[in-house]
mmCIF file of C-alpha atoms and ligand atoms in Angstrom:
data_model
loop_
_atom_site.group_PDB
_atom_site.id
_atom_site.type_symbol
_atom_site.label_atom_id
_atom_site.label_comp_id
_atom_site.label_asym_id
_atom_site.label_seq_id
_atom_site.Cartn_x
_atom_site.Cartn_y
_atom_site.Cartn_z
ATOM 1 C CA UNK M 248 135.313 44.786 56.783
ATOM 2 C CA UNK M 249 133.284 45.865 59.550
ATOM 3 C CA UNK M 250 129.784 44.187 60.166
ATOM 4 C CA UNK M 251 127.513 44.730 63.290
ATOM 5 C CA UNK M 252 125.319 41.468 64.348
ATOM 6 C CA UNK M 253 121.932 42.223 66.219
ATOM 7 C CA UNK M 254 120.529 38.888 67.557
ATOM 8 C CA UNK M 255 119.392 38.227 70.901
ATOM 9 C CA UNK M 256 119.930 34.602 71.307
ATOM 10 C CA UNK M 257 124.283 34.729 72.783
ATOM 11 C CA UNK M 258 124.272 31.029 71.287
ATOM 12 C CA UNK M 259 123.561 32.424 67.431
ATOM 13 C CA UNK M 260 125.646 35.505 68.015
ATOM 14 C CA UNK M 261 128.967 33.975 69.183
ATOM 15 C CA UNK M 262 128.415 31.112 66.470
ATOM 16 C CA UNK M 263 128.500 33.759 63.971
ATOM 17 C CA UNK M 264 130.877 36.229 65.468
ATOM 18 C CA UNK M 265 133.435 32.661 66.015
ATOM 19 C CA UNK M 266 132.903 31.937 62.605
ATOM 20 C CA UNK M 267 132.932 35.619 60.586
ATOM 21 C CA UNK M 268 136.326 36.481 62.564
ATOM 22 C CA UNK M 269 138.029 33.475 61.325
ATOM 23 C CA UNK M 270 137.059 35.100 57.985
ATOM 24 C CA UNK M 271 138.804 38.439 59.159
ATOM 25 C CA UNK M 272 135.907 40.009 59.717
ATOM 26 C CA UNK M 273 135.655 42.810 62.934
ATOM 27 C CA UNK M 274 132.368 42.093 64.358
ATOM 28 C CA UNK M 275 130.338 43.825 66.903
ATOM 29 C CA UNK M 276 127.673 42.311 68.475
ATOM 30 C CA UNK M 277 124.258 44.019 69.987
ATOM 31 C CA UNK M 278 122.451 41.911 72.338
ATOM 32 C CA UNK M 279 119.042 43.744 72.220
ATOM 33 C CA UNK M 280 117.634 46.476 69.136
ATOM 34 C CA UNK M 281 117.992 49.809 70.961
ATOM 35 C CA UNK M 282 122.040 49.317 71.009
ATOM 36 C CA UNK M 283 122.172 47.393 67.626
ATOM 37 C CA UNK M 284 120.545 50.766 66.303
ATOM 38 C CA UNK M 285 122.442 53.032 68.079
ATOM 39 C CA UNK M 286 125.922 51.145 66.421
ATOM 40 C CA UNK M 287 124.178 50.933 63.359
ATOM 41 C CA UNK M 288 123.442 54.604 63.299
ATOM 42 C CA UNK M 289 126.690 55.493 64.976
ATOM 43 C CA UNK M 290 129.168 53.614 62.588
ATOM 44 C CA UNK M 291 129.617 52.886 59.321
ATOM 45 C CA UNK M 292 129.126 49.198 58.662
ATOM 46 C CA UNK M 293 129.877 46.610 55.777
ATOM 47 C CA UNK M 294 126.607 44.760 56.317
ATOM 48 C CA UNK M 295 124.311 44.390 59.124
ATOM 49 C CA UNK M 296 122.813 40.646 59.821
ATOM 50 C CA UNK M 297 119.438 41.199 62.051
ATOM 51 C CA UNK M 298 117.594 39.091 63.548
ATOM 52 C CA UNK M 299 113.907 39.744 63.059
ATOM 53 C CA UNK M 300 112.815 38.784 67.160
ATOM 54 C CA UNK M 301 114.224 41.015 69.531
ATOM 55 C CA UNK M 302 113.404 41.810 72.809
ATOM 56 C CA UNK M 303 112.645 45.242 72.996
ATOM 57 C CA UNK M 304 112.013 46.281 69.214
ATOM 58 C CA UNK M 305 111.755 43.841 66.285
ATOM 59 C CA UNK M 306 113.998 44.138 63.466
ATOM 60 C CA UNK M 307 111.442 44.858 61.150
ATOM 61 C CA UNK M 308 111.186 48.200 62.721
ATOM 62 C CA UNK M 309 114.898 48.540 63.363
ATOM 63 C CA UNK M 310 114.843 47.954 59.642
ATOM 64 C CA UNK M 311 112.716 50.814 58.613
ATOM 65 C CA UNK M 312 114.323 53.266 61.498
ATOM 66 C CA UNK M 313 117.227 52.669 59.645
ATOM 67 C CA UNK M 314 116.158 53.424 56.460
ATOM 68 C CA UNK M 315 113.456 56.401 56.668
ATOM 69 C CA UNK M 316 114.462 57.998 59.395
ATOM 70 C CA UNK M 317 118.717 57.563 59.770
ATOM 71 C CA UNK M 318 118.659 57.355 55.282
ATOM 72 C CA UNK M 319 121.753 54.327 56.212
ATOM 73 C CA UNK M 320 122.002 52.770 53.064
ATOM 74 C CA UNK M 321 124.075 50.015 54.897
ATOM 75 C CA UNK M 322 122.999 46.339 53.379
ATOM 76 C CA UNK M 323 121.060 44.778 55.701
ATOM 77 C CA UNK M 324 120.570 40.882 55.924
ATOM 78 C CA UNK M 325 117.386 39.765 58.091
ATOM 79 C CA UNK M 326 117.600 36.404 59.909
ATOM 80 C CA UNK M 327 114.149 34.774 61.488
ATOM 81 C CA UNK M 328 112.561 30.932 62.660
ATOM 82 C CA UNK M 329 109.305 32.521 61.050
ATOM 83 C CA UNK M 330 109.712 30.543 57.992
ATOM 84 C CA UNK M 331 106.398 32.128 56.461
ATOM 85 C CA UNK M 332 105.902 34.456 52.865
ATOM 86 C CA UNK M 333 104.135 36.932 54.645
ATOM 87 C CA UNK M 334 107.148 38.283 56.929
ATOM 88 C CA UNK M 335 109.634 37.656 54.103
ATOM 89 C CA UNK M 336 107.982 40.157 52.276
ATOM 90 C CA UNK M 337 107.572 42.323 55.278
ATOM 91 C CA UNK M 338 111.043 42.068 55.999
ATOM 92 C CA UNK M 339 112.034 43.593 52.648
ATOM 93 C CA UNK M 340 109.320 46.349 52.533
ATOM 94 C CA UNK M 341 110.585 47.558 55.354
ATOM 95 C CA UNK M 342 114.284 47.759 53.698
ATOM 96 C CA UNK M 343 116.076 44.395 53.834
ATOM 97 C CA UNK M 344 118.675 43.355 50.981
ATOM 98 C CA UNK M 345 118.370 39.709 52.021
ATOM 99 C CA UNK M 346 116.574 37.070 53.987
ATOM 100 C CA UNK M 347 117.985 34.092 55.514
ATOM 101 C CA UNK M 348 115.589 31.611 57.813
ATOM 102 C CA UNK M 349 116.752 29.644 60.731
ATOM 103 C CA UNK M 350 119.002 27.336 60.964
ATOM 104 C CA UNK M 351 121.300 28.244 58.662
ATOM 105 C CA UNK M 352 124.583 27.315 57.454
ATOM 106 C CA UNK M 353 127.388 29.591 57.908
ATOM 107 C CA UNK M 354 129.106 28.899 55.270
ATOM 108 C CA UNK M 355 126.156 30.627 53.440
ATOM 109 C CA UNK M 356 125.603 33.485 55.880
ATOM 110 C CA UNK M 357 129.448 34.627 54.722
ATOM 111 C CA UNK M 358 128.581 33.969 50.830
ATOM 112 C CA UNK M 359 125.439 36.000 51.363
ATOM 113 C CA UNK M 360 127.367 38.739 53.084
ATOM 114 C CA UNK M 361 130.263 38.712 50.674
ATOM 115 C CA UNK M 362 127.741 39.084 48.451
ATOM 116 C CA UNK M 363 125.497 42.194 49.655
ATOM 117 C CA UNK M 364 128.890 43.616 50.502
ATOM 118 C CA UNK M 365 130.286 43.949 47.277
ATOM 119 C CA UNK M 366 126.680 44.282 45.149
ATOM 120 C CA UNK M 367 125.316 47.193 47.988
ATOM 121 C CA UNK M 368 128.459 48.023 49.778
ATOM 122 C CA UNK M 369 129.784 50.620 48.128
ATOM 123 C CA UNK M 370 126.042 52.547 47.994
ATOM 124 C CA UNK M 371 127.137 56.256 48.278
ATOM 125 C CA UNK M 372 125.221 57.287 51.600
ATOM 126 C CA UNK M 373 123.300 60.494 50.758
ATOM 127 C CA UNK M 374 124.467 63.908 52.250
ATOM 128 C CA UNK M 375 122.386 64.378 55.194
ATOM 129 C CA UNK M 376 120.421 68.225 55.337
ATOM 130 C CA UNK M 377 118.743 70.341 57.819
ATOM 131 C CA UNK M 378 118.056 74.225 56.558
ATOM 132 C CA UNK M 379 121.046 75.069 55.323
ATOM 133 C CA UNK M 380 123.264 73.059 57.250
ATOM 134 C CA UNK M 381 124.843 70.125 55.398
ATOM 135 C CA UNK M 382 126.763 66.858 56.938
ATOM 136 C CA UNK M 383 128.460 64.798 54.780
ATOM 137 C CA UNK M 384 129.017 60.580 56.055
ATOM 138 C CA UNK M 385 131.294 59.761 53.256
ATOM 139 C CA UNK M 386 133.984 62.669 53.113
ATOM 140 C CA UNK M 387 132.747 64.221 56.582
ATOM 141 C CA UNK M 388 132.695 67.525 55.428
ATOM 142 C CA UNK M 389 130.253 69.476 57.627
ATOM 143 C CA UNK M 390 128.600 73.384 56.220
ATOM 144 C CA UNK M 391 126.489 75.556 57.227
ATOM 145 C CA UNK M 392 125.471 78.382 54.483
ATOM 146 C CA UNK M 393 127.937 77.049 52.079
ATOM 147 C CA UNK M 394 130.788 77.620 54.821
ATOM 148 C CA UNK M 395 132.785 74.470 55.788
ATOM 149 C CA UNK M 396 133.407 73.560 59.682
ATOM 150 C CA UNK M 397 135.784 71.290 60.942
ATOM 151 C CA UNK M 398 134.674 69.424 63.943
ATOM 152 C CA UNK M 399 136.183 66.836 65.809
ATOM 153 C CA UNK M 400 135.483 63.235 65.650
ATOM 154 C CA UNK M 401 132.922 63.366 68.877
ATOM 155 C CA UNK M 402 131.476 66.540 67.580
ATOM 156 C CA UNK M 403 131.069 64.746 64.164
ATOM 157 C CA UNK M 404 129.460 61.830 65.800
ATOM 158 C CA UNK M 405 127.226 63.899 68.064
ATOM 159 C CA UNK M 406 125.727 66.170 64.896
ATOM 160 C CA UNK M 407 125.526 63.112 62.967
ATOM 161 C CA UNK M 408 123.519 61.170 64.976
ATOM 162 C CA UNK M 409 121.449 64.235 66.016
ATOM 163 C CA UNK M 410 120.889 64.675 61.728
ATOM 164 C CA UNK M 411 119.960 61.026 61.295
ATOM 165 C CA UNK M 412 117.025 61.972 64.009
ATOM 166 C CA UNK M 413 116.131 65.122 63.081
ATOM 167 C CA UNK M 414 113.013 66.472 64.648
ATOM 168 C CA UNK M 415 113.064 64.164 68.042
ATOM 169 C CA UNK M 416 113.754 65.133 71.175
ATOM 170 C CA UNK M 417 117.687 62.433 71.718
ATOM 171 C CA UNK M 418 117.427 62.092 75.643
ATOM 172 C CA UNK M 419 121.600 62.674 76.971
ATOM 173 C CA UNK M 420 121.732 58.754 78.102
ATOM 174 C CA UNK M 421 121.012 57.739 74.049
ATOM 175 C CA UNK M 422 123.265 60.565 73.201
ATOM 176 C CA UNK M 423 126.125 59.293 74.980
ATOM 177 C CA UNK M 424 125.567 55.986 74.321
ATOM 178 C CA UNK M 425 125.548 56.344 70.899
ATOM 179 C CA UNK M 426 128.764 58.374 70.699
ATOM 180 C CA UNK M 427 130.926 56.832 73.044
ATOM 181 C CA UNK M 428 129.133 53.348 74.004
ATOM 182 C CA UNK M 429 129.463 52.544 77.335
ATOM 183 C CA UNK M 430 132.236 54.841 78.156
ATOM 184 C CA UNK M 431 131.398 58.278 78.184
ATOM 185 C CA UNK M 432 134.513 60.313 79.359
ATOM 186 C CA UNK M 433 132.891 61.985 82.423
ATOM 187 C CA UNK M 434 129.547 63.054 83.294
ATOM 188 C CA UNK M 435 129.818 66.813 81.622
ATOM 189 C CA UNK M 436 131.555 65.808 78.445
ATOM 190 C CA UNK M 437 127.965 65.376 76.689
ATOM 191 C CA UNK M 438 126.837 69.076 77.916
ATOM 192 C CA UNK M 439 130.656 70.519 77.198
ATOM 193 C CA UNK M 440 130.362 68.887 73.378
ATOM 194 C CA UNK M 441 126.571 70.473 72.712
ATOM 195 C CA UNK M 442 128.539 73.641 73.597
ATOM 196 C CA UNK M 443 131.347 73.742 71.453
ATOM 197 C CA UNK M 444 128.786 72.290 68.811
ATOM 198 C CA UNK M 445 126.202 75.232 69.387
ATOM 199 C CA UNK M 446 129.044 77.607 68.782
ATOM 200 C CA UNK M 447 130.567 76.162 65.821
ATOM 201 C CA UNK M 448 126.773 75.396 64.116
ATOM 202 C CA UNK M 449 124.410 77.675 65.502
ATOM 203 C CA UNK M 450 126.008 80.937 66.769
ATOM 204 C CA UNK M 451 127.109 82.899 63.777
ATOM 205 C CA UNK M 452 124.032 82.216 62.315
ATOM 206 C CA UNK M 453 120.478 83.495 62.648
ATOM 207 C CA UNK M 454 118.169 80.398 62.856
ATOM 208 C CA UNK M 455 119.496 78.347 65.802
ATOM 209 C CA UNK M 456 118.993 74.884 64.831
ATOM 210 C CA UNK M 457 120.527 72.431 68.169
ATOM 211 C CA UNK M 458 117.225 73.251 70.590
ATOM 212 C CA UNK M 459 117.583 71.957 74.645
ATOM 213 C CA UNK M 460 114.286 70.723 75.609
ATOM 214 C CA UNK M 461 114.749 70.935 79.666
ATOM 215 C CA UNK M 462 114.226 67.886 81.312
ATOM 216 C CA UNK M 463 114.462 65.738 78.072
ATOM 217 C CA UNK M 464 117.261 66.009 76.099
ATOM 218 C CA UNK M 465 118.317 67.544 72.763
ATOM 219 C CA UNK M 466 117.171 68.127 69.450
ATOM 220 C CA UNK M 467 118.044 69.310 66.187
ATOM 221 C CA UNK M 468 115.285 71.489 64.234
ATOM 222 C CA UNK M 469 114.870 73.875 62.151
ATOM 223 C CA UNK M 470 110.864 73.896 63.334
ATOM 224 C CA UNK M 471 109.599 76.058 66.057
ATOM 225 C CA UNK M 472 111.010 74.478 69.234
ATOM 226 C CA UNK M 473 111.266 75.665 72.857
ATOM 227 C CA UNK M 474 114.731 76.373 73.286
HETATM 228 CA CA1 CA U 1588 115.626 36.389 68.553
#
């Protein structure tokens, strides 16, 4: 079982990466939110444990992100000091499964997970849709017009995360960094993907739907865009 920790403070992290491995957990750990939701969006977790204070954005809004814009079903376990009604309920309005305030024990952070894991985990995630092209997380099937495509695991992972923001404009850094982390395998693989994408999604069809916005990055669409 896979699960993805978001929590700023390296103390709190490595306490609960230390202990959840000795469980046989894999654990990935995101330092600040922008990464955290990049993995999260990027990868198909067990649970997620985030903290509500982060540096850049809070975890509230990570939260929500996840939810109403990427539709991740993933179970999602919100830690926080703010010991206080008022952000408990915030927390779940904004998607949460579960709450847990600081300090805690470990030994329940693992019961709570085992638990969302096994009451949530197996949420079916829903098929993801723009026009008439279809992405599927589960069984990765990928049509357009009711004809399947086979793409390759980066191509996958590109159109994927390009569906779970539909309508923005992904500049090529978040791109890359959410397909291949820190280790993008050269500086034109990103532009030599969109490519091959663009002529397995878009070109034997009318209505392109990958647009370039110059200077910015890339964005899927099936508004008017400049392309
Ligand atoms: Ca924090």
């Amino acid at each position: 079982m896979k699960v993805l920790v978001i929590e700023d403070n390296q103390d709190i992290a490595a306490s609960i990466r230390d202990y959840l491995e000795t469980l046989h957990y894999a654990v990935d750990v995101a330092r600040d939110g922008m990464t955290g939701l990049n993995l999260a969006i990027s990868y198909a977790y067990s649970v997620i444990i985030l903290d509500l204070g982060l540096p850049d954005i809070d975890g509230i809004d990570i939260c929500h992100r996840l939810r109403h814009d990427a539709h991740q079903p993933v179970p999602v376990l919100m830690l926080t000091a703010r010991d206080s009604l008022e952000s408990k309920l915030e927390g779940f309005e904004s998607g949460a499964d579960d709450y847990l305030v600081k300090p805690f024990s470990l030994k329940e952070l693992a019961a709570r997970i085992k638990v969302l894991s096994e009451r949530i985990g197996r949420r079916p995630e829903p098929r993801l849709q723009i026009a008439d092209l279809t992405l599927d997380v589960t069984t990765h099937e990928v049509c357009r017009a009711g004809k399947r495509m086979d793409l390759s695991p980066s191509l996958f992972r590109i159109l994927m995360y390009l569906m779970r923001n539909p309508h923005r404009v992904i500049a090529k850094e978040e791109l890359e960094h959410a397909v291949w982390q820190n280790h993008p395998p050269g500086s034109d693989a990103l532009r030599t993907h969109l490519f091959n994408l663009r002529q397995l999604v878009d070109r034997p069809f009318d209505q392109p739907l990958l647009h370039t916005v110059r200077g910015f990055g890339v964005m899927i669409s099936d508004r008017n865009a400049e392309d």
